[in-house]
CSV table of C-alpha atoms and ligand atoms in Angstrom, one decimal:
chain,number,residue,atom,x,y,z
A,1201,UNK,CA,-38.2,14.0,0.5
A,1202,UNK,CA,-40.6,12.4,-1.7
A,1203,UNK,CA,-42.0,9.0,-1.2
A,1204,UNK,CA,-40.4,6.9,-3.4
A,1205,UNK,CA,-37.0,7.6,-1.8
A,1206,UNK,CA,-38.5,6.2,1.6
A,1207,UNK,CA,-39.1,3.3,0.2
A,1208,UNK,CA,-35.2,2.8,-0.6
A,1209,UNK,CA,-33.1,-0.1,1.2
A,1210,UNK,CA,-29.8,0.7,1.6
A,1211,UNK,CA,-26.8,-1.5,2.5
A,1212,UNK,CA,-23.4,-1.1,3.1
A,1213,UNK,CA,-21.4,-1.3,-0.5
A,1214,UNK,CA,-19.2,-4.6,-0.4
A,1215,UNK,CA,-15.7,-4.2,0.8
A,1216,UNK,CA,-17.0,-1.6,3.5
A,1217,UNK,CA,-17.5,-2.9,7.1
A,1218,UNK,CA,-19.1,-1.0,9.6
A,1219,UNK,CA,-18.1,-1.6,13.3
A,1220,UNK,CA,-17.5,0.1,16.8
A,1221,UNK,CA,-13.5,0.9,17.7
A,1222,UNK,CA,-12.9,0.7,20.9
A,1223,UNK,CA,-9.4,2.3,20.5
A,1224,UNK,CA,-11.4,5.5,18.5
A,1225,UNK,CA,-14.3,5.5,21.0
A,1226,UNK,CA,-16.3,5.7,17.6
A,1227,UNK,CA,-18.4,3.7,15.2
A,1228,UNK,CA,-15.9,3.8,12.3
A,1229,UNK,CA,-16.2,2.8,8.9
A,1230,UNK,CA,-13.2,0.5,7.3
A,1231,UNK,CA,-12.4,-0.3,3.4
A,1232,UNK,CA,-9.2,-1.0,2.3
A,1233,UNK,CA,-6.5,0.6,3.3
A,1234,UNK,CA,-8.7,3.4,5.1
A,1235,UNK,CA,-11.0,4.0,8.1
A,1236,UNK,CA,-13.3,6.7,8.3
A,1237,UNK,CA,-14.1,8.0,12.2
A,1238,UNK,CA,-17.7,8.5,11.9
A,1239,UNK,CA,-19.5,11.3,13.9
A,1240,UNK,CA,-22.6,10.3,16.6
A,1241,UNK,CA,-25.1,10.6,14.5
A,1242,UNK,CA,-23.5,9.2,11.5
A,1243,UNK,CA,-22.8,5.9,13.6
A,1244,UNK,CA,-26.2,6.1,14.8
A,1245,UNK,CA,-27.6,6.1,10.8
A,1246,UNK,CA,-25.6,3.3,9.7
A,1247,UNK,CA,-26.1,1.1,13.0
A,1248,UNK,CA,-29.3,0.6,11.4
A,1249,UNK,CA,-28.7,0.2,7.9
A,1250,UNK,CA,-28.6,-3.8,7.3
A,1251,UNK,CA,-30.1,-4.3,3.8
A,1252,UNK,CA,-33.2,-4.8,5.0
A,1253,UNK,CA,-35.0,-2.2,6.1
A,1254,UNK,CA,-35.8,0.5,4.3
A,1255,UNK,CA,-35.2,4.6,4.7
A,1256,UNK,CA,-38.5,5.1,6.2
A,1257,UNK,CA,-38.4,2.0,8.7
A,1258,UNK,CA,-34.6,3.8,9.6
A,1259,UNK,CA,-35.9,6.7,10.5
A,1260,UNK,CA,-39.0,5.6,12.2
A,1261,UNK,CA,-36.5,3.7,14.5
A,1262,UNK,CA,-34.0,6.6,14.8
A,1263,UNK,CA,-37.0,8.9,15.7
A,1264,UNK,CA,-38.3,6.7,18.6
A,1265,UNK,CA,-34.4,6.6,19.9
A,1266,UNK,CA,-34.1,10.2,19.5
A,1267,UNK,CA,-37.5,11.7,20.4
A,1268,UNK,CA,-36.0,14.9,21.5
A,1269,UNK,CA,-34.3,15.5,18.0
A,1270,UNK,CA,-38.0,16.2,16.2
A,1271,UNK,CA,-38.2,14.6,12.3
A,1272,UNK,CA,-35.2,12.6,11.8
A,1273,UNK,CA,-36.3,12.3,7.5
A,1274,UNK,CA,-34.3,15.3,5.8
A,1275,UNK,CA,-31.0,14.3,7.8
A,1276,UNK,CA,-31.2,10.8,7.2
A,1277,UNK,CA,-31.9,11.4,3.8
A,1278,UNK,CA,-29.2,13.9,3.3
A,1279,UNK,CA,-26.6,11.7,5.3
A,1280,UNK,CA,-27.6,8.6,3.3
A,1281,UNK,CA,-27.2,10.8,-0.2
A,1282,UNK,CA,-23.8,11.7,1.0
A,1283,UNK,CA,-23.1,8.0,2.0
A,1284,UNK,CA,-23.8,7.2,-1.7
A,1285,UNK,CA,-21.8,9.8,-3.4
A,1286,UNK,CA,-19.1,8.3,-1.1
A,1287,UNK,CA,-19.8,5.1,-2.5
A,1288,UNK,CA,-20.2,3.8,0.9
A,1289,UNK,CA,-23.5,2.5,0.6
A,1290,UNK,CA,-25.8,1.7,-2.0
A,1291,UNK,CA,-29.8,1.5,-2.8
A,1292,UNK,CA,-32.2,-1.5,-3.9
B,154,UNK,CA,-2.7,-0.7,20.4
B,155,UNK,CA,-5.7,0.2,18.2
B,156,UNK,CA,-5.1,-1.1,14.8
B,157,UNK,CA,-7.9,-1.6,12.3
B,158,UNK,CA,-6.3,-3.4,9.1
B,159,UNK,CA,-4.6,-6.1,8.1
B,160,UNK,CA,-3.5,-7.1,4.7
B,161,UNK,CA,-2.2,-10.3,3.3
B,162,UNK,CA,0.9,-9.2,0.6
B,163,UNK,CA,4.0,-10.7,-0.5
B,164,UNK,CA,5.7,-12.0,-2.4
B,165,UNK,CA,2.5,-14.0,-3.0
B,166,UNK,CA,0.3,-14.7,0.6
B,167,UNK,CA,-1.4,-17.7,-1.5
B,168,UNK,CA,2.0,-20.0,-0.8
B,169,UNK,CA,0.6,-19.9,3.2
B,170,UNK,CA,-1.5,-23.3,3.0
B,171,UNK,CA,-2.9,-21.8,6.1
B,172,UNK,CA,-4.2,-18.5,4.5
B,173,UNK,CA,-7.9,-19.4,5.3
B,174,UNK,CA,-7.3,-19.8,8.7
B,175,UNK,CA,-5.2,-16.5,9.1
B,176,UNK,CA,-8.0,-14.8,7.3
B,177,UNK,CA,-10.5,-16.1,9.7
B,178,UNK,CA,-8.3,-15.1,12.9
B,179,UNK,CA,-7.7,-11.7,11.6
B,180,UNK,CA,-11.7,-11.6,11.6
B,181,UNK,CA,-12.2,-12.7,14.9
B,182,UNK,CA,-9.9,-9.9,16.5
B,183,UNK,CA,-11.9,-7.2,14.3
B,184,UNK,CA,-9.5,-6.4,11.5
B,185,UNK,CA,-10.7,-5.6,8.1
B,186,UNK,CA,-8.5,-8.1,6.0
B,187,UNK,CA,-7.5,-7.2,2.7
B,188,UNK,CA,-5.5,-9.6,0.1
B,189,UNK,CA,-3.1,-8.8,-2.4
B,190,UNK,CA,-2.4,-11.4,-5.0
B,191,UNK,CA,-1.0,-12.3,-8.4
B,192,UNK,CA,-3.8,-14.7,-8.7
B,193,UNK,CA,-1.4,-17.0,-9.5
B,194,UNK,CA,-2.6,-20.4,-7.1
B,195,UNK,CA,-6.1,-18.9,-6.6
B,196,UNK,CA,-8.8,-20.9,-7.7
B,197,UNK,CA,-12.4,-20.1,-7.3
B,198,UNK,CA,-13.0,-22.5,-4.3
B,199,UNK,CA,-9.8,-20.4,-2.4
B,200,UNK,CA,-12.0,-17.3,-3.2
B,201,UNK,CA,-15.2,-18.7,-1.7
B,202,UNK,CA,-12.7,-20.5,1.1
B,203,UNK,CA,-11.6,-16.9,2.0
B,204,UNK,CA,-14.7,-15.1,1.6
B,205,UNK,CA,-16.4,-17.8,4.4
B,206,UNK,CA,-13.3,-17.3,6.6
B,207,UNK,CA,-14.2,-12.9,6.3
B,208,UNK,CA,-11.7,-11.6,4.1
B,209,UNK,CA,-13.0,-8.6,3.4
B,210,UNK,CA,-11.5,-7.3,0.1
B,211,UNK,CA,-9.1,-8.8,-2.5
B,212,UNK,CA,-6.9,-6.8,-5.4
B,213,UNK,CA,-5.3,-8.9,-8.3
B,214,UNK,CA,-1.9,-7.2,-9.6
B,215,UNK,CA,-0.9,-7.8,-13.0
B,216,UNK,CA,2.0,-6.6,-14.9
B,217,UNK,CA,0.2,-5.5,-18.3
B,218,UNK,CA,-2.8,-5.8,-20.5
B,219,UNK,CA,-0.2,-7.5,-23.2
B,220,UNK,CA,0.1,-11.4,-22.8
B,221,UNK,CA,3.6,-10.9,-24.7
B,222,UNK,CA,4.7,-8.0,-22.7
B,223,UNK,CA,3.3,-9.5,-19.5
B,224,UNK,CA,5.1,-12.8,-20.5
B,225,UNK,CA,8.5,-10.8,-20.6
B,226,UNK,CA,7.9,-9.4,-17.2
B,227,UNK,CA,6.5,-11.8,-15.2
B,228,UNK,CA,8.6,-15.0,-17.3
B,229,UNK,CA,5.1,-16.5,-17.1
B,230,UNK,CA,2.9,-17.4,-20.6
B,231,UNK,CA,-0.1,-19.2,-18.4
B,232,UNK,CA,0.0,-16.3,-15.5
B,233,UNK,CA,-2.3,-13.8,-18.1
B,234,UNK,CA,-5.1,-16.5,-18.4
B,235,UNK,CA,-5.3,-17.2,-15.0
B,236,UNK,CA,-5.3,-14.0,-14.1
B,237,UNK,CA,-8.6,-13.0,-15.9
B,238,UNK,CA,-9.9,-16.5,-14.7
B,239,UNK,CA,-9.8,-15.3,-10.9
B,240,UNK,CA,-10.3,-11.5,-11.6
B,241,UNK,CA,-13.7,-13.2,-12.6
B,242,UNK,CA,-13.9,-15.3,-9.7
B,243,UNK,CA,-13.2,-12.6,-7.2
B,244,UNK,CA,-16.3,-10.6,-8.4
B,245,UNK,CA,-18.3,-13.6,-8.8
B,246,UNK,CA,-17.8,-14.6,-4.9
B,247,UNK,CA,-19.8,-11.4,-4.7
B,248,UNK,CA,-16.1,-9.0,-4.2
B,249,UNK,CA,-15.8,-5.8,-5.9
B,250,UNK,CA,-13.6,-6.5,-8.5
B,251,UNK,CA,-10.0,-4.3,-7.8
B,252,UNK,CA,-7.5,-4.3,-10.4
B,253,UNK,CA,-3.9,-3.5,-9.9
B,254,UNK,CA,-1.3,-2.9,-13.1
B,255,UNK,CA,2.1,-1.6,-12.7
B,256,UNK,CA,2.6,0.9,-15.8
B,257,UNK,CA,6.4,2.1,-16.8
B,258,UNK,CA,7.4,3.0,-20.0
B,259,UNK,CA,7.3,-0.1,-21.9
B,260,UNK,CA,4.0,-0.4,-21.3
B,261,UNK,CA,2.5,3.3,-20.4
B,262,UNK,CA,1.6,3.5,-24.4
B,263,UNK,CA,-0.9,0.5,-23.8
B,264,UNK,CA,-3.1,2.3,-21.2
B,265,UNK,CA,-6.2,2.4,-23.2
B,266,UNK,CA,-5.5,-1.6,-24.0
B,267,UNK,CA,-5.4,-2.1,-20.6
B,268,UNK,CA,-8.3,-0.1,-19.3
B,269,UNK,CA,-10.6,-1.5,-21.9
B,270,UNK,CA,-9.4,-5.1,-20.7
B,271,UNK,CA,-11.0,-4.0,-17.3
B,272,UNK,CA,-14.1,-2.6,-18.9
B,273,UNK,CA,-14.6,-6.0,-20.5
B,274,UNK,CA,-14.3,-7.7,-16.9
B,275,UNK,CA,-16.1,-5.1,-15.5
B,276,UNK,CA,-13.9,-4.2,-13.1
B,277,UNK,CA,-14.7,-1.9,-10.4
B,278,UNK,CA,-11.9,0.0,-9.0
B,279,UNK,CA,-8.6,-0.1,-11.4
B,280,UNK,CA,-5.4,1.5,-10.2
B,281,UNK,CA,-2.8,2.1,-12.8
B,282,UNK,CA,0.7,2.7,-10.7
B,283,UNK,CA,3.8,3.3,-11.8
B,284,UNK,CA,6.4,2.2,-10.0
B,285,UNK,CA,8.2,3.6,-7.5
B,286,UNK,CA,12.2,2.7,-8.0
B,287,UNK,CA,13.7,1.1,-4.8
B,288,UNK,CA,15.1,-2.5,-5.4
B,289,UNK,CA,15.0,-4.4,-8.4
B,290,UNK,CA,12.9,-1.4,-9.8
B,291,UNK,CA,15.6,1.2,-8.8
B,292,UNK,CA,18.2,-0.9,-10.5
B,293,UNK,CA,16.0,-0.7,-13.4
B,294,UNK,CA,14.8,2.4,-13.5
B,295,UNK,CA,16.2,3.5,-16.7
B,296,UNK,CA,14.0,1.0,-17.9
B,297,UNK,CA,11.2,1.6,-16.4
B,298,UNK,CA,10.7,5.0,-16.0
B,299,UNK,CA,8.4,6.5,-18.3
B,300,UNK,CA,9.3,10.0,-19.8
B,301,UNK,CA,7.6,13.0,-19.4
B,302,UNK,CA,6.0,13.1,-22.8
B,303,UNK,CA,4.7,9.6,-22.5
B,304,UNK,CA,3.2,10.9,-18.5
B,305,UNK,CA,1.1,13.7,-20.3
B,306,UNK,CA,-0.2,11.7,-23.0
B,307,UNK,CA,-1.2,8.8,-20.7
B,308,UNK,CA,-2.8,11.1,-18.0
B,309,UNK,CA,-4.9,12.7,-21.0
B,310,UNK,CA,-5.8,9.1,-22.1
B,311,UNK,CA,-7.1,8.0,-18.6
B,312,UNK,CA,-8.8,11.6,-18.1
B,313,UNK,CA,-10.6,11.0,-21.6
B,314,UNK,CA,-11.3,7.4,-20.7
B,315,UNK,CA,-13.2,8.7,-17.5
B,316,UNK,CA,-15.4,11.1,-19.0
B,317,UNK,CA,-16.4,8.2,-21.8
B,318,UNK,CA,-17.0,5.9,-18.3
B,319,UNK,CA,-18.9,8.6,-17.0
B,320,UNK,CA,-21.4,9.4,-19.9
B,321,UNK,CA,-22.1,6.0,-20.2
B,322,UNK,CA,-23.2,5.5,-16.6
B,323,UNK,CA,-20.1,3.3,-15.6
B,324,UNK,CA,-19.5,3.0,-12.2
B,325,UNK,CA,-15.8,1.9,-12.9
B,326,UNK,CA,-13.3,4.2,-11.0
B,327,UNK,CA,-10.0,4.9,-12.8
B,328,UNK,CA,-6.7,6.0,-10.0
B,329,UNK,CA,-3.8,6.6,-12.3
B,330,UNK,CA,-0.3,7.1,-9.7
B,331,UNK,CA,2.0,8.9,-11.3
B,332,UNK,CA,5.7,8.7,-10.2
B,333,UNK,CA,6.9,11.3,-7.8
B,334,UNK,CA,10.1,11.9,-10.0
B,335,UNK,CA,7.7,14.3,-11.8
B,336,UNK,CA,6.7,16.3,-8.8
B,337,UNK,CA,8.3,18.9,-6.8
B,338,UNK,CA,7.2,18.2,-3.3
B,339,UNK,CA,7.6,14.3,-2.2
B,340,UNK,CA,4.8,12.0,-1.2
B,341,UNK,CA,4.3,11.7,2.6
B,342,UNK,CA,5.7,8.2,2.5
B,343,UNK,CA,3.9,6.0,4.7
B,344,UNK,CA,1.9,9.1,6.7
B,345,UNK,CA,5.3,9.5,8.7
B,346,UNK,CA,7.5,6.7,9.8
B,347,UNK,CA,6.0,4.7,12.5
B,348,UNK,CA,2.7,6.7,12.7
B,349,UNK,CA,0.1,4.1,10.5
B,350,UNK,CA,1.9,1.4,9.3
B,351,UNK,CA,4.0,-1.7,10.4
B,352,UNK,CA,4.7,-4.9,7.9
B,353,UNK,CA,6.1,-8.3,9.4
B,354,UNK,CA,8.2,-9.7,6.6
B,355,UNK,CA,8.8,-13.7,6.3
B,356,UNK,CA,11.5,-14.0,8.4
B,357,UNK,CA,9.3,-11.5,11.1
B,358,UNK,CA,11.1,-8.5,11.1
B,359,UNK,CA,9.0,-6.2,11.6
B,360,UNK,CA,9.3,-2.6,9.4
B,361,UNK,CA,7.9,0.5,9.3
B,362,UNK,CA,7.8,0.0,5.2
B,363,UNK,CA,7.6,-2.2,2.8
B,364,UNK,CA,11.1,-1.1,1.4
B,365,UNK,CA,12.7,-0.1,4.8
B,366,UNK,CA,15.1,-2.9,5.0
B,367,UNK,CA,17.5,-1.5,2.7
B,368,UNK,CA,18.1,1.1,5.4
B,369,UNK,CA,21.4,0.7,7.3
B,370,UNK,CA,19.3,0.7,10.1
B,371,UNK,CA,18.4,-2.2,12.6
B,372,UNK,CA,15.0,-3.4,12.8
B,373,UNK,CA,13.0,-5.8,15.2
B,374,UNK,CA,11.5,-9.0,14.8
B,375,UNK,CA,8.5,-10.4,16.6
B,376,UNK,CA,10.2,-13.5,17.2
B,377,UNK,CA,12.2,-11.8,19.7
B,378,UNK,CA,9.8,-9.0,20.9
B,379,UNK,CA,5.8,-8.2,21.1
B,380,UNK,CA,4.2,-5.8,18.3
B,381,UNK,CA,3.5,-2.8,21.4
B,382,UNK,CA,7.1,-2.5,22.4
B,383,UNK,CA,8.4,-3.3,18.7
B,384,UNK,CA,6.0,-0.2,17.7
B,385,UNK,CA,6.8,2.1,20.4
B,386,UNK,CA,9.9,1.3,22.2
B,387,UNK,CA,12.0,-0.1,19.2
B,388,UNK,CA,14.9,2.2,17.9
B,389,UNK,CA,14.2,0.8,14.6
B,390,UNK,CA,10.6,2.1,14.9
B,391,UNK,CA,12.1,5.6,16.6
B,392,UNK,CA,14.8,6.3,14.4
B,393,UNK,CA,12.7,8.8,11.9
B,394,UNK,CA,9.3,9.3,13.9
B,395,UNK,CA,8.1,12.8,14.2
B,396,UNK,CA,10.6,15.5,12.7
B,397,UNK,CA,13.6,16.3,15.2
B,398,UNK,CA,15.8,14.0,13.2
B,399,UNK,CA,15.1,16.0,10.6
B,400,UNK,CA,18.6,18.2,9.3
B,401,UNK,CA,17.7,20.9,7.0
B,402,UNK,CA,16.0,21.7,5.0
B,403,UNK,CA,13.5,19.7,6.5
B,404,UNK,CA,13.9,21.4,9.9
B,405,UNK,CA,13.2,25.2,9.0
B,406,UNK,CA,10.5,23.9,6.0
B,407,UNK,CA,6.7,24.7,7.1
B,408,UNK,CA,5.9,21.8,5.1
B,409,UNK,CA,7.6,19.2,7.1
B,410,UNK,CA,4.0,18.3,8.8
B,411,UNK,CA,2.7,17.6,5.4
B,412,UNK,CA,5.0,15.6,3.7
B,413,UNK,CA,7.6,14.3,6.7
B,414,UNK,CA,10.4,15.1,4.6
B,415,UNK,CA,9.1,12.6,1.9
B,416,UNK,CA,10.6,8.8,2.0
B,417,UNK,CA,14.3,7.5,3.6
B,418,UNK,CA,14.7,5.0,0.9
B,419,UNK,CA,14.3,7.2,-1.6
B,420,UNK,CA,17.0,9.8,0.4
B,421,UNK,CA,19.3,7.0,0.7
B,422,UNK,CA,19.1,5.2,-2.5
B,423,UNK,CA,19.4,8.8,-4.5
B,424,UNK,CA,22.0,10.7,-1.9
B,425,UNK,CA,23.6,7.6,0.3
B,426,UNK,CA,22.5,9.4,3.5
B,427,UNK,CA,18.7,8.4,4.7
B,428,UNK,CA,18.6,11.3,6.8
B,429,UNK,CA,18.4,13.7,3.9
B,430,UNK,CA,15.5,15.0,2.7
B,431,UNK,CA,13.8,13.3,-0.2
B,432,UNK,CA,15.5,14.4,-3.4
B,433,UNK,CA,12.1,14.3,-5.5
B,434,UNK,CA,11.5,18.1,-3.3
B,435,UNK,CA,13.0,20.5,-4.9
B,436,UNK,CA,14.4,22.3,-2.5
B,437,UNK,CA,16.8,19.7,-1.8
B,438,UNK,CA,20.1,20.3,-2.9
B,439,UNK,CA,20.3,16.5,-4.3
B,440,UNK,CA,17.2,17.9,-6.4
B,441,UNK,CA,19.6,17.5,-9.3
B,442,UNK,CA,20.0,13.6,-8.9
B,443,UNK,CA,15.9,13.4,-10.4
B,444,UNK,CA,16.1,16.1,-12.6
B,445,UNK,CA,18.9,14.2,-14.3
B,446,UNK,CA,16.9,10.4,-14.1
B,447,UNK,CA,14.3,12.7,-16.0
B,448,UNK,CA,16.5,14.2,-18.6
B,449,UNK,CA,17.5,10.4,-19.0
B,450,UNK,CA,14.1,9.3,-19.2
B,451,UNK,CA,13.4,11.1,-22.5
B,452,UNK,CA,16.4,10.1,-24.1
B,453,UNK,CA,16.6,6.4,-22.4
B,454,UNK,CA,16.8,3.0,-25.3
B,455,UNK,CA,17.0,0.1,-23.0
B,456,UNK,CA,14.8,-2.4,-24.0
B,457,UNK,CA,13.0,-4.5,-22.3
B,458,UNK,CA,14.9,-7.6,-22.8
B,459,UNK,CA,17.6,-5.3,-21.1
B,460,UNK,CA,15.6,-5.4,-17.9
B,461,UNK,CA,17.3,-7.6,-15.3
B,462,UNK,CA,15.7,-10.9,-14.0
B,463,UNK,CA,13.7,-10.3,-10.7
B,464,UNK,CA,14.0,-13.1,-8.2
B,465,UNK,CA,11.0,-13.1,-5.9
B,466,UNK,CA,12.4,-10.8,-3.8
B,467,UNK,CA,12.6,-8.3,-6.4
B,468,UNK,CA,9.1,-8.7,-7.5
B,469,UNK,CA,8.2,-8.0,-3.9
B,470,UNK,CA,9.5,-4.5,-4.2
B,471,UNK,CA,8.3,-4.0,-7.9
B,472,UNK,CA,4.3,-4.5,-6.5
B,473,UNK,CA,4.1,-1.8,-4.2
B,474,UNK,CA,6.6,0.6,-3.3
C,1425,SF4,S1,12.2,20.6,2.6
C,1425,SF4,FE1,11.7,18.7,3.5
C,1425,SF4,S2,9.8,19.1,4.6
C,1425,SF4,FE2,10.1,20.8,3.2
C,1425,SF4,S3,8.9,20.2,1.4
C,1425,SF4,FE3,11.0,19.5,1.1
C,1425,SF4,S4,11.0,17.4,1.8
C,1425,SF4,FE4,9.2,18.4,2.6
């Protein structure tokens, strides 16, 4: 994961909402006519992606939540990529 | 009871003076809210209204990309204008911008037309749907339904269109819906009756589709009773959940978990029984009853002026089957 990729801000694409469901017991993501149930760590990405903060700042934050999980950078990364391709989220 | 979205459709949800304030309600208990309009009534300031209140998505539907053709349809002139006016406006209130055209087979030939229109508003998501024939649609079907030549050649056209979108770094997504009287297998109509979905209509009955009502069957309203016992308790609600209604053959088919037997309005309109299964599969033995509104498609000369006047009703049922 090279630098300038850590620099990247993602936020959630417009039309997507991001929230916890009770009812699912999951973080979920919602856009029109659809929900996604998203997995524990896939909740745990995007509970920190707000437009501001940047890939790096994410993962520092993830890291000090998860210390037992090691370097958080390649699976944020490769989550976030996949995000994208979904069209879910987006990079400034 | 769990569920996640609400949408605002008609008729038009723009005639509810009160729209913002449903908008903003629906927000406040969690929904994602999702509004499908005409356009015709928006103005900017509803847009920006809405978007304060949390509506979290709009589509605009039009009829065509052809102000004459769209005139003879919708029996509006002005409607076409306005309609690009407040596709604008929805994207400029910071919305992705979702188109919605109904295609049959007065208009099928004008895909490209319509797609470039879309283009030129840079449009984000377009979804070109034709319709599906219950109501005023089904009574017009010979008139709508495209034939099977004018399918392939259209499918090509949006398949060509994509790749031009895609080499030239476009970000607009193309979803062409083809009608299932060219498939084999029918569509799993509504995920299974009574398993995602549940409209209130004006006068509150509440139906487990959009189209259900033309079922002999009795439905609920929620002037009467609450949305949890109207969802689970109702035999409106019961009458085709999960598959032991099901005769054959539905009830021997290793299918029937994917498709649920396909859609009862469809099985009633095409055979007069609901319970059947849906004709469009072909191993139904009413198979023959689409086979034969194909065979008429390709030789069918009723013009559009032929087409019978919808009443708002009608329209309804023309949107989204
Ligand atoms: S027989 Fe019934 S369940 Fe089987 S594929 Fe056809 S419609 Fe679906």
């Amino acid at each position: 994961m090279d630098f300038e990729n850590a620099n990247k801000v993602p936020r959630l694409r417009l039309g997507f909402r991001f929230q916890w469901e009770p009812a699912q017991n999951a973080h979920v993501l919602l856009y029109p006519e659809g929900m996604v149930r998203l997995n524990e760590s896939a909740g745990a990405v995007l509970s920190e992606v707000d437009g501001q903060r940047s890939v790096a700042d994410i993962v520092a934050t993830l890291e000090k939540q998860f210390p037992e999980a090691g370097p958080l950078m390649t699976d944020v990364w490769d989550f976030l990529e996949d995000a994208e391709q979904k069209s879910w989220i987006e990079f400034r | 009871m769990g569920a996640a979205q609400l949408g605002f459709s008609g008729g038009e949800p723009l005639v509810r003076q009160d729209l913002a304030e449903l908008i903003a309600e629906a927000r406040h208990l969690g929904y994602y809210s999702n509004l499908i309009t005409s356009g015709l009534g928006l103005t900017a300031a509803k847009v920006q209204a809405f978007r304060d209140a949390g509506l979290d998505h709009i589509q605009v539907s039009f009829q065509a990309s052809d102000p004459e053709l769209n005139n003879a349809v919708a029996g509006s002139r002005k409607a076409f204008e306005q309609k690009l006016a407040m596709a604008r406006a929805v994207k400029e209130a910071g919305y992705p911008m979702v188109l919605n055209f109904v295609i049959h087979r007065h208009n099928i030939h004008q895909m490209i037309d319509i797609i470039d229109l879309c283009d030129r508003l840079d449009a984000d998501y377009v979804e070109l749907a034709t319709c599906q024939y219950y109501g005023w649609a089904f009574k017009n079907r010979a008139g709508l339904m495209p034939s099977h030549a004018q399918l392939i050649t259209a499918e090509a056209e949006v398949d060509a269109y994509r790749e031009r979108l895609a080499a030239n770094g476009s970000r607009m997504k193309l979803i062409f819906v083809t009608p299932d009287y060219y498939e084999e297998r029918p569509k799993a109509c509504m995920n299974g009756w009574g398993s995602l979905f549940l409209t209130v209509a004006l006068d509150g009955t509440a139906l487990p589709c959009h189209s259900a009502r033309l079922l002999p069957i009795e439905f609920p309203n929620v002037r009467e009773s609450g949305l949890r016992s109207i969802w689970y308790d109702s035999p409106g609600f019961n009458h085709y959940r999960g598959d032991s209604w099901m005769p054959e053959p539905c009830r021997s088919c290793d299918e029937k978990g994917k498709d649920f037997g396909g859609c009862r309005c469809q099985a009633y309109l095409l055979t007069g029984d609901a319970d059947n299964a849906d004709p469009v599969c072909s191993k139904s033995s009413h198979h023959d009853r689409i086979l034969a509104a194909r065979r008429a498609a390709d030789h069918a000369t009723t013009g559009l002026e032929d087409l019978t006047y919808r009443n708002t009703e009608n329209s309804r049922l023309f949107f989204r089957g």
